[in-house]
């Protein structure tokens, strides 16, 4: 995944692009670059993080009011200056930034080589400017050449293209996100809204196969699949630019963890009529699937217990990437819930498409209005969590849980009761994220920071929390953390417990007796027991008190684990906002 941006307007493009790239760095951070257009096009790019490149390449010296920028997460080709974007055509007239993968690039490269083109990078991207040059050399103007070239590409991508001598940007997408910001006499185009949120809240979400021609006088949209001009409307988003800034915090991760007292409340502020209509669909449905990936999958998994407890309803929970194996069960009467923070995850999109093909209804739960998944769904609910910049899901995970819990209450005809119970969490979450609480967890992190392995157990709803806690710890601190249902450890993995092996134990009133007995089993083999529990217990070597919240336990109990993961990353010297090898939205399968 990479971040791309373009600007066309009346300000110095390089400053706008630089700000935007800083906001997009969560999407890729191994190299970056930009190209601006004044009398000629100037390109500066290299390997390194943006803050460092800003000093070294002095982007802000670059002149011009039109430009494109890129921050890279390498997929095709190593991390080198040559592979950094923007890429340009052999005649150095056409400049491209690209996010996604061109599947047929080898074939196109061969075709271009046979036509005399030379390549300077190992990327798939470089075929794009050269294909455009090829088309222009055969008489097409820039716009028509871009259309022809893009039609020849297979794969999923978003691109912004610029041509020397033309005050124009071409933006196009197929499978990868791209959104246009509409300002006063200026336009922004980026992979994600925070890149330009400081300048405008008016946005146009591009559709797959859309091709936009952006000039100072306006935007024209075409759909390349339908081969015709199309209209795209402006949405006004209610995200706040402040939410996309770190402010006094060192990292977005901790900022977003601390926002949860508020974001959980925003997640349950839903239109009651829409919730009621969704409940009706659920009641009519013969078979309900919840699909998601990573943390969103864990939210679905927790929700399956919540629906079982509150609404006496069985739902099938499935990893989106495994969903194709079960799609033959889909009928017109099936209801599929697609749960995705970004609304762009390729595996979830694929599940949505499979459901639509079978005539099933799809309801999505996402944080991004206008995202592909919301658009392909029959209806959607938004998390309203504001932008989540850290690569790890924290606030959107608890928002997903809160919203799914509210739905379960609504299904059971206890909507108001559900809302009240979830509202009451404000105080609990506020205390759990307080400085005192963070300092206490930091002490635990000090103790654990040199561990190589860690186990996490829970039963019932706490099993879902264990899965999410283990994911948080491993993805950001790189400590191997593995989660088990409390009863499972003794069926094999207990063999790994040695003197001092840390084991986190999530306890609720309902599961206390059995999970404590599982903790004792671990302790008897030398394990170091960290209890996350409403009550202290002799078996705990370290106790984190979290009040009993019944079906809302998953929402509150994950918070200390998020803080622990954060502290571990910081103490081990890693950047928690940008864990290695990870991308915020995974738009490839
Ligand atoms: C973990 C994390 C990922 C995402 C997963 C799905 O912290 O962020 O596991 O949850 O990639 O992403 P969305 O929710 O955007 O579909």
XYZ file of C-alpha atoms and ligand atoms in Angstrom:
605
model
C 0.000 0.000 0.000
C 1.231 3.485 -0.810
C -0.113 6.992 -0.345
C -0.656 9.277 -3.325
C -1.585 12.935 -3.549
C -2.091 15.632 -6.162
C -2.727 19.362 -5.960
C -3.978 21.941 -8.430
C -4.750 25.473 -7.308
C -3.339 28.814 -6.322
C -0.910 27.876 -3.554
C 2.579 26.494 -3.649
C 1.961 22.850 -4.495
C 5.080 21.515 -2.763
C 3.933 22.773 0.687
C 0.483 21.260 0.271
C 1.908 17.975 -1.005
C 4.384 17.792 1.860
C 1.653 18.266 4.467
C -0.476 15.691 2.706
C 2.340 13.168 2.504
C 2.914 13.470 6.242
C -0.702 12.482 6.774
C -0.405 9.629 4.325
C 2.849 8.248 5.705
C 0.922 5.562 7.590
C 0.254 4.009 4.169
C 3.914 3.580 3.319
C 7.171 4.923 4.627
C 10.139 3.446 2.876
C 10.610 6.197 0.296
C 8.833 9.304 -0.934
C 8.909 11.917 -3.624
C 7.108 14.628 -5.493
C 6.956 16.346 -8.854
C 5.766 19.913 -9.382
C 4.963 21.788 -12.531
C 6.076 25.354 -13.188
C 7.761 26.213 -16.491
C 9.134 22.666 -16.401
C 8.509 19.650 -14.187
C 10.889 19.123 -11.304
C 11.138 15.778 -9.483
C 12.719 15.047 -6.105
C 12.531 11.588 -4.572
C 14.571 9.203 -2.479
C 14.605 6.463 0.123
C 13.737 7.502 3.681
C 10.957 8.792 5.875
C 9.288 12.049 4.935
C 10.637 14.122 7.830
C 14.168 13.169 6.888
C 13.601 13.669 3.137
C 12.034 17.047 3.824
C 15.393 18.213 5.191
C 17.562 16.389 2.702
C 15.622 17.083 -0.510
C 14.195 20.462 0.553
C 10.857 19.816 -1.149
C 9.573 23.254 -0.232
C 11.997 24.884 -2.650
C 10.080 23.296 -5.511
C 8.084 25.854 -7.518
C 4.642 25.533 -9.088
C 0.973 25.380 -8.232
C 0.372 21.931 -9.642
C 2.023 18.781 -8.380
C 1.886 15.143 -7.359
C 3.437 13.264 -4.432
C 3.906 9.731 -3.178
C 4.912 7.815 -0.101
C 5.877 4.212 -0.819
C 5.443 0.823 0.718
C 7.445 -1.419 -1.575
C 5.613 -4.212 -3.388
C 7.263 -4.449 -6.826
C 10.942 -3.641 -6.621
C 13.322 -2.994 -3.758
C 13.514 0.123 -1.650
C 15.718 2.292 -3.879
C 15.688 5.837 -5.204
C 14.991 4.529 -8.718
C 11.924 2.657 -7.493
C 10.565 5.657 -5.550
C 7.737 7.647 -7.172
C 6.915 9.785 -9.121
C 7.850 7.731 -12.168
C 8.160 9.357 -15.554
C 8.068 8.515 -19.212
C 11.176 8.067 -21.261
C 10.751 11.547 -22.800
C 10.453 12.976 -19.247
C 7.125 14.622 -20.016
C 4.620 12.422 -18.195
C 4.742 11.902 -14.412
C 2.801 9.340 -12.411
C 2.196 8.429 -8.776
C 0.537 5.085 -8.230
C -0.909 2.961 -5.453
C -1.808 -0.678 -6.120
C -0.574 -3.392 -8.404
C -0.492 -3.642 -12.193
C -0.879 -7.362 -12.712
C 0.051 -7.436 -16.392
C 3.080 -5.156 -16.091
C 5.555 -7.759 -17.319
C 3.677 -8.213 -20.545
C 3.322 -4.426 -20.970
C 6.984 -3.890 -20.212
C 7.899 -6.400 -22.916
C 5.580 -4.685 -25.364
C 7.106 -1.290 -24.610
C 10.666 -2.625 -24.785
C 9.879 -4.044 -28.197
C 8.824 -0.530 -29.137
C 12.104 0.998 -28.086
C 11.345 2.045 -24.489
C 13.933 1.677 -21.739
C 13.149 1.145 -18.063
C 15.007 2.605 -15.122
C 13.198 1.020 -12.185
C 11.999 -2.435 -11.157
C 8.454 -1.222 -10.538
C 5.197 -2.102 -12.204
C 4.342 1.631 -12.213
C 6.878 2.646 -14.820
C 4.832 1.065 -17.602
C 2.094 3.683 -17.066
C 3.887 6.895 -18.128
C 5.547 5.021 -20.968
C 2.283 3.594 -22.253
C 0.869 7.126 -22.212
C 3.899 8.412 -24.143
C 3.433 5.542 -26.605
C -0.204 6.558 -27.180
C 0.667 10.257 -27.497
C 3.314 9.452 -30.097
C 0.525 7.875 -32.099
C -1.459 11.106 -32.206
C -3.616 11.064 -29.093
C -3.754 14.081 -26.815
C -2.705 13.668 -23.161
C -6.236 12.952 -21.898
C -7.074 10.421 -24.592
C -3.650 8.780 -24.252
C -4.213 8.356 -20.506
C -7.594 6.756 -21.130
C -6.153 4.364 -23.686
C -3.211 3.450 -21.469
C -5.290 2.887 -18.344
C -7.692 0.650 -20.229
C -4.772 -1.657 -20.963
C -3.928 -2.177 -17.299
C -5.073 -5.187 -15.270
C -5.061 -5.131 -11.498
C -6.082 -2.702 -8.836
C -4.704 0.792 -8.751
C -5.164 4.478 -8.144
C -3.063 6.974 -10.071
C -2.509 10.691 -10.428
C -0.857 11.786 -13.646
C 0.675 15.066 -14.785
C 2.016 16.207 -18.154
C 4.640 18.875 -18.659
C 3.145 21.982 -20.234
C -0.490 21.258 -19.264
C -2.103 22.676 -16.137
C -4.073 19.532 -15.568
C -4.153 16.468 -13.347
C -5.595 13.134 -14.351
C -6.827 10.984 -11.465
C -8.130 7.450 -11.951
C -8.968 4.505 -9.783
C -9.810 0.835 -10.018
C -9.793 -1.097 -6.763
C -7.581 1.285 -4.764
C -8.996 4.275 -2.906
C -8.903 7.800 -4.310
C -10.817 10.823 -3.154
C -10.937 14.383 -4.442
C -11.042 17.395 -2.139
C -12.837 20.449 -3.512
C -11.564 23.782 -2.206
C -12.075 27.346 -3.264
C -10.433 27.490 -6.692
C -8.265 24.519 -5.795
C -8.453 20.738 -5.917
C -6.770 17.988 -3.969
C -6.687 14.331 -4.819
C -5.427 11.736 -2.368
C -5.598 8.149 -1.161
C -7.269 9.294 2.020
C -9.125 12.336 3.338
C -6.734 13.411 6.151
C -4.211 14.347 3.460
C -6.212 17.495 2.694
C -8.652 17.770 5.600
C -6.975 20.924 6.815
C -7.993 22.680 3.579
C -11.454 21.341 2.785
C -14.181 19.052 4.036
C -15.883 18.888 0.637
C -15.043 15.587 -0.982
C -15.889 13.591 -4.068
C -15.423 9.847 -3.703
C -14.268 8.336 -6.965
C -15.813 5.085 -8.161
C -14.011 2.145 -9.696
C -13.061 2.871 -13.325
C -13.540 6.603 -12.762
C -11.236 8.919 -14.648
C -11.181 12.565 -13.576
C -9.707 15.473 -15.495
C -8.903 18.208 -13.007
C -8.135 21.757 -14.124
C -8.370 25.071 -12.298
C -11.789 25.541 -13.907
C -13.342 22.350 -12.596
C -13.454 18.577 -12.887
C -14.851 16.340 -15.600
C -15.553 12.699 -14.784
C -15.624 9.739 -17.140
C -16.175 6.125 -16.378
C -13.756 4.096 -18.421
C -15.772 0.894 -18.159
C -18.974 2.514 -19.341
C -17.040 4.778 -21.739
C -19.080 7.859 -20.969
C -19.070 11.085 -19.030
C -20.548 10.690 -15.520
C -21.607 12.997 -12.687
C -20.101 12.669 -9.241
C -21.523 14.539 -6.292
C -19.834 16.407 -3.470
C -20.167 15.057 0.080
C -19.369 17.138 3.111
C -17.614 15.093 5.764
C -17.804 15.883 9.430
C -14.257 14.846 10.307
C -12.266 17.452 12.103
C -8.782 18.429 10.894
C -7.621 18.379 14.517
C -8.447 14.659 14.693
C -5.884 14.005 11.998
C -3.091 15.752 13.920
C -0.977 14.295 16.679
C -1.234 17.432 18.783
C 0.591 17.046 22.075
C 0.862 13.266 21.671
C 4.024 11.495 20.627
C 2.158 8.971 18.526
C -1.225 8.601 16.894
C -1.597 5.204 18.530
C -1.800 6.594 22.052
C -3.876 9.567 20.908
C -6.389 7.232 19.321
C -6.428 4.924 22.370
C -7.240 7.915 24.536
C -10.016 9.080 22.225
C -12.042 5.972 22.943
C -14.143 7.376 25.789
C -15.586 9.665 23.142
C -15.512 7.523 20.001
C -17.493 4.724 21.637
C -20.211 7.281 22.320
C -20.135 8.490 18.733
C -20.478 4.911 17.458
C -23.786 4.475 19.249
C -25.229 7.748 17.996
C -27.060 6.107 15.109
C -30.247 6.923 13.266
C -32.830 4.792 15.068
C -34.893 4.232 11.919
C -31.902 2.850 10.018
C -31.066 0.537 12.918
C -34.706 -0.613 13.025
C -34.678 -1.289 9.273
C -31.483 -3.339 9.639
C -33.033 -5.334 12.481
C -36.007 -6.046 10.207
C -33.642 -7.360 7.531
C -31.971 -9.546 10.145
C -35.297 -10.953 11.238
C -36.281 -11.748 7.662
C -32.935 -13.309 6.806
C -32.361 -17.027 6.544
C -28.722 -17.137 7.534
C -26.531 -14.245 8.633
C -22.783 -13.920 8.014
C -20.407 -11.486 9.688
C -17.221 -11.062 7.664
C -14.078 -9.056 8.289
C -10.296 -9.266 8.498
C -7.846 -8.792 11.375
C -9.271 -6.693 14.185
C -12.548 -6.233 12.329
C -12.845 -10.014 12.241
C -12.233 -10.116 15.989
C -15.048 -7.592 16.449
C -17.315 -9.892 14.402
C -16.184 -12.840 16.472
C -16.988 -11.057 19.749
C -20.316 -9.966 18.269
C -21.286 -13.570 17.595
C -21.150 -14.205 21.359
C -23.000 -10.956 22.057
C -25.823 -11.795 19.630
C -26.031 -15.252 21.102
C -26.325 -13.888 24.645
C -28.531 -10.855 24.140
C -30.569 -11.702 21.091
C -30.517 -15.490 21.133
C -29.427 -15.299 17.512
C -26.840 -17.433 15.780
C -24.595 -15.672 13.267
C -21.864 -17.223 11.153
C -18.545 -15.463 11.576
C -16.038 -15.713 8.829
C -12.649 -14.359 7.886
C -13.315 -12.478 4.660
C -10.425 -14.247 2.942
C -11.997 -17.644 3.730
C -15.501 -16.582 2.766
C -15.243 -17.813 -0.863
C -15.199 -21.401 0.483
C -18.711 -20.938 1.825
C -20.263 -18.720 -0.781
C -22.319 -21.570 -2.240
C -24.472 -21.275 0.901
C -25.501 -17.761 -0.098
C -29.043 -17.217 -1.326
C -31.316 -14.235 -1.885
C -32.401 -14.608 1.722
C -28.906 -14.479 3.230
C -27.758 -11.335 4.958
C -24.052 -10.478 4.977
C -22.533 -7.933 7.334
C -19.243 -6.596 5.983
C -17.228 -5.073 8.806
C -14.240 -2.956 7.792
C -12.711 0.189 9.261
C -11.361 1.411 5.936
C -14.156 0.106 3.761
C -11.488 -0.753 1.186
C -10.050 -4.111 2.304
C -9.782 -6.290 -0.801
C -10.825 -9.554 0.882
C -13.940 -7.936 2.344
C -14.784 -6.310 -0.978
C -14.518 -9.690 -2.640
C -16.908 -11.177 -0.066
C -19.329 -8.322 -0.708
C -19.160 -8.893 -4.451
C -19.737 -12.633 -4.002
C -22.791 -11.913 -1.854
C -24.199 -9.421 -4.355
C -23.716 -11.897 -7.207
C -25.878 -14.401 -5.325
C -28.527 -11.758 -4.687
C -27.848 -11.667 -0.923
C -28.314 -8.425 0.965
C -25.188 -6.708 2.268
C -24.977 -4.319 5.181
C -21.641 -2.745 5.921
C -20.157 -1.247 9.038
C -17.259 1.041 8.178
C -15.550 4.208 9.324
C -15.259 5.772 5.885
C -18.312 7.194 4.212
C -18.095 6.784 0.464
C -15.617 3.904 0.706
C -15.990 1.097 -1.820
C -17.577 -1.299 0.668
C -20.242 1.213 1.723
C -21.029 1.866 -1.910
C -21.494 -1.772 -2.833
C -23.685 -2.450 0.211
C -27.463 -2.234 0.354
C -27.163 -0.135 3.474
C -24.432 0.862 5.869
C -23.725 2.145 9.338
C -20.797 4.434 10.053
C -18.552 4.193 13.086
C -18.089 7.980 13.245
C -14.709 7.469 14.908
C -12.930 10.146 12.878
C -9.756 9.345 10.982
C -7.672 6.508 12.384
C -4.101 7.256 11.383
C -2.094 4.691 13.335
C -1.784 1.517 11.281
C -3.224 -0.457 14.200
C -6.947 -0.435 14.840
C -7.737 0.706 18.346
C -10.588 3.181 18.536
C -12.337 1.740 15.506
C -12.222 -1.750 17.034
C -14.081 -0.595 20.152
C -16.446 1.433 17.966
C -17.247 -1.676 15.933
C -17.921 -3.576 19.167
C -20.123 -0.812 20.537
C -22.164 -0.593 17.369
C -22.565 -4.363 17.025
C -23.607 -4.587 20.694
C -26.198 -1.876 20.114
C -27.523 -3.839 17.132
C -27.823 -6.962 19.276
C -29.846 -5.018 21.838
C -31.994 -3.560 19.055
C -32.617 -7.063 17.693
C -33.730 -8.151 21.160
C -36.138 -5.189 21.310
C -34.020 -3.524 24.022
C -32.506 -0.679 22.034
C -32.844 1.970 24.762
C -31.436 -0.306 27.422
C -28.470 -1.075 25.151
C -27.828 2.591 24.510
C -27.912 3.367 28.223
C -25.525 0.561 29.094
C -23.094 1.632 26.409
C -23.354 5.289 27.438
C -22.332 4.336 30.924
C -19.013 3.063 29.534
C -17.798 6.632 29.083
C -16.599 6.844 32.651
C -15.070 3.378 32.700
C -13.099 3.974 29.517
C -12.018 7.401 30.697
C -10.551 5.868 33.871
C -8.922 3.005 32.005
C -7.091 5.453 29.766
C -6.100 7.834 32.592
C -2.480 8.724 33.292
C -2.487 6.580 36.458
C -3.692 3.602 34.546
C -1.123 4.145 31.790
C 1.709 4.506 34.312
C 0.691 1.256 35.978
C 0.666 -0.583 32.638
C 4.033 0.935 31.775
C 5.480 -0.880 34.793
C 4.161 -4.128 33.388
C 5.644 -3.282 29.991
C 9.041 -2.694 31.648
C 8.824 -6.195 33.063
C 7.763 -7.788 29.765
C 9.818 -5.810 27.270
C 12.488 -8.462 26.740
C 10.161 -11.430 26.484
C 10.022 -13.409 23.274
C 6.710 -15.163 23.837
C 3.498 -14.337 25.608
C 0.226 -16.207 25.885
C -3.246 -14.781 26.259
C -6.300 -16.701 27.420
C -9.982 -16.014 27.930
C -13.273 -17.839 27.735
C -16.450 -16.842 25.931
C -16.447 -13.132 25.177
C -13.003 -12.920 26.757
C -11.671 -15.361 24.165
C -12.419 -12.791 21.449
C -10.602 -10.184 23.535
C -7.639 -12.526 23.937
C -7.380 -12.860 20.145
C -7.408 -9.095 19.673
C -4.969 -8.487 22.551
C -2.483 -10.966 21.081
C -2.773 -9.332 17.653
C -2.165 -5.856 19.121
C 0.920 -6.990 21.012
C 2.552 -8.903 18.201
C 1.908 -6.450 15.379
C 3.390 -3.469 17.181
C 5.987 -4.847 19.636
C 6.998 -7.894 17.562
C 6.772 -10.093 20.664
C 5.216 -13.395 19.731
C 1.811 -13.382 21.432
C -0.700 -16.185 21.006
C -4.277 -16.375 22.161
C -6.247 -19.417 23.253
C -9.668 -20.185 24.569
C -8.982 -20.912 28.233
C -9.953 -24.548 27.926
C -7.682 -25.175 24.947
C -4.244 -24.466 26.332
C -4.068 -27.807 28.098
C -4.718 -29.589 24.803
C -1.166 -28.995 23.655
C 0.276 -25.509 23.981
C 0.706 -25.718 27.739
C 3.869 -27.658 26.844
C 5.456 -24.298 25.982
C 4.957 -22.788 29.432
C 8.242 -22.453 31.279
C 9.454 -20.595 34.311
C 8.426 -16.970 33.904
C 6.438 -17.336 30.636
C 3.948 -14.455 30.733
C 0.280 -15.307 30.330
C -2.457 -12.676 30.229
C -5.762 -13.889 31.566
C -9.012 -12.083 30.765
C -11.585 -12.743 33.466
C -15.286 -11.907 33.757
C -17.737 -12.707 36.523
C -19.360 -15.313 34.309
C -16.144 -17.133 33.394
C -14.190 -16.525 36.594
C -14.231 -20.004 38.087
C -13.085 -21.830 34.984
C -10.591 -19.312 33.632
C -8.934 -18.959 37.031
C -8.517 -22.700 37.113
C -6.860 -22.450 33.657
C -4.609 -19.710 35.044
C -3.661 -21.993 37.942
C -2.695 -24.692 35.420
C -0.316 -22.218 33.764
C 1.016 -20.911 37.080
C 1.765 -24.458 38.245
C 4.137 -24.778 35.276
C 5.943 -21.590 36.231
C 3.875 -19.070 34.228
C 3.765 -15.376 35.188
C 0.076 -14.496 35.374
C -1.286 -11.090 34.406
C -4.939 -10.872 35.366
C -7.274 -8.429 33.614
C -10.203 -8.837 35.857
C -12.795 -7.105 38.027
C -11.417 -8.827 41.133
C -7.930 -9.624 42.301
C -6.938 -13.254 42.765
C -4.023 -15.020 44.453
C -2.991 -16.550 41.165
C -2.225 -13.141 39.637
C 1.359 -11.915 39.656
C 0.136 -8.627 38.187
C -3.441 -7.375 38.328
C -5.109 -4.842 36.056
C -8.486 -3.956 37.440
C -11.242 -3.532 34.876
C -14.796 -3.208 36.166
C -17.296 -5.908 35.208
C -19.345 -4.689 32.246
C -21.169 -7.848 31.127
C -21.552 -8.026 27.349
C -19.567 -4.793 27.107
C -16.504 -6.481 28.634
C -14.790 -6.816 25.232
C -14.949 -3.034 24.811
C -13.354 -2.190 28.132
C -10.999 -5.117 28.642
C -9.117 -4.561 25.394
C -8.055 -1.076 26.476
C -5.272 -2.105 28.916
C -4.010 -4.535 26.274
C -3.861 -1.724 23.689
C -1.928 0.438 26.147
C 0.414 -2.449 26.968
C 1.073 -3.064 23.266
C 1.829 0.628 22.811
C 4.195 0.794 25.794
C 6.000 -2.365 24.687
C 6.604 -0.917 21.223
C 7.941 2.340 22.630
C 10.186 0.628 25.194
C 11.564 -1.699 22.535
C 12.343 1.288 20.321
C 9.752 0.789 17.598
C 7.462 3.328 15.961
C 3.962 2.236 17.041
C 2.236 4.169 14.268
C 4.064 2.393 11.499
C 4.820 -1.238 12.316
C 7.062 -3.019 9.851
C 5.501 -4.853 6.911
C 1.987 -3.606 7.681
C -0.389 -1.347 5.827
C -3.446 0.467 7.101
C -5.790 -0.710 4.435
C -4.962 -3.878 2.623
C -6.225 -3.389 -0.893
C -4.536 -6.470 -2.316
C -5.664 -10.050 -1.848
C -4.942 -4.613 13.234
C -5.436 -4.041 11.993
C -5.799 -4.956 10.882
C -7.147 -4.538 10.286
C -7.455 -5.387 9.026
C -8.811 -5.051 8.459
O -4.608 -3.626 14.153
O -5.552 -2.854 11.866
O -5.831 -6.277 11.302
O -8.136 -4.711 11.252
O -6.471 -5.179 8.059
O -8.884 -3.721 8.054
P -10.282 -3.034 7.806
O -10.995 -2.992 9.103
O -9.944 -1.664 7.279
O -11.004 -3.881 6.813
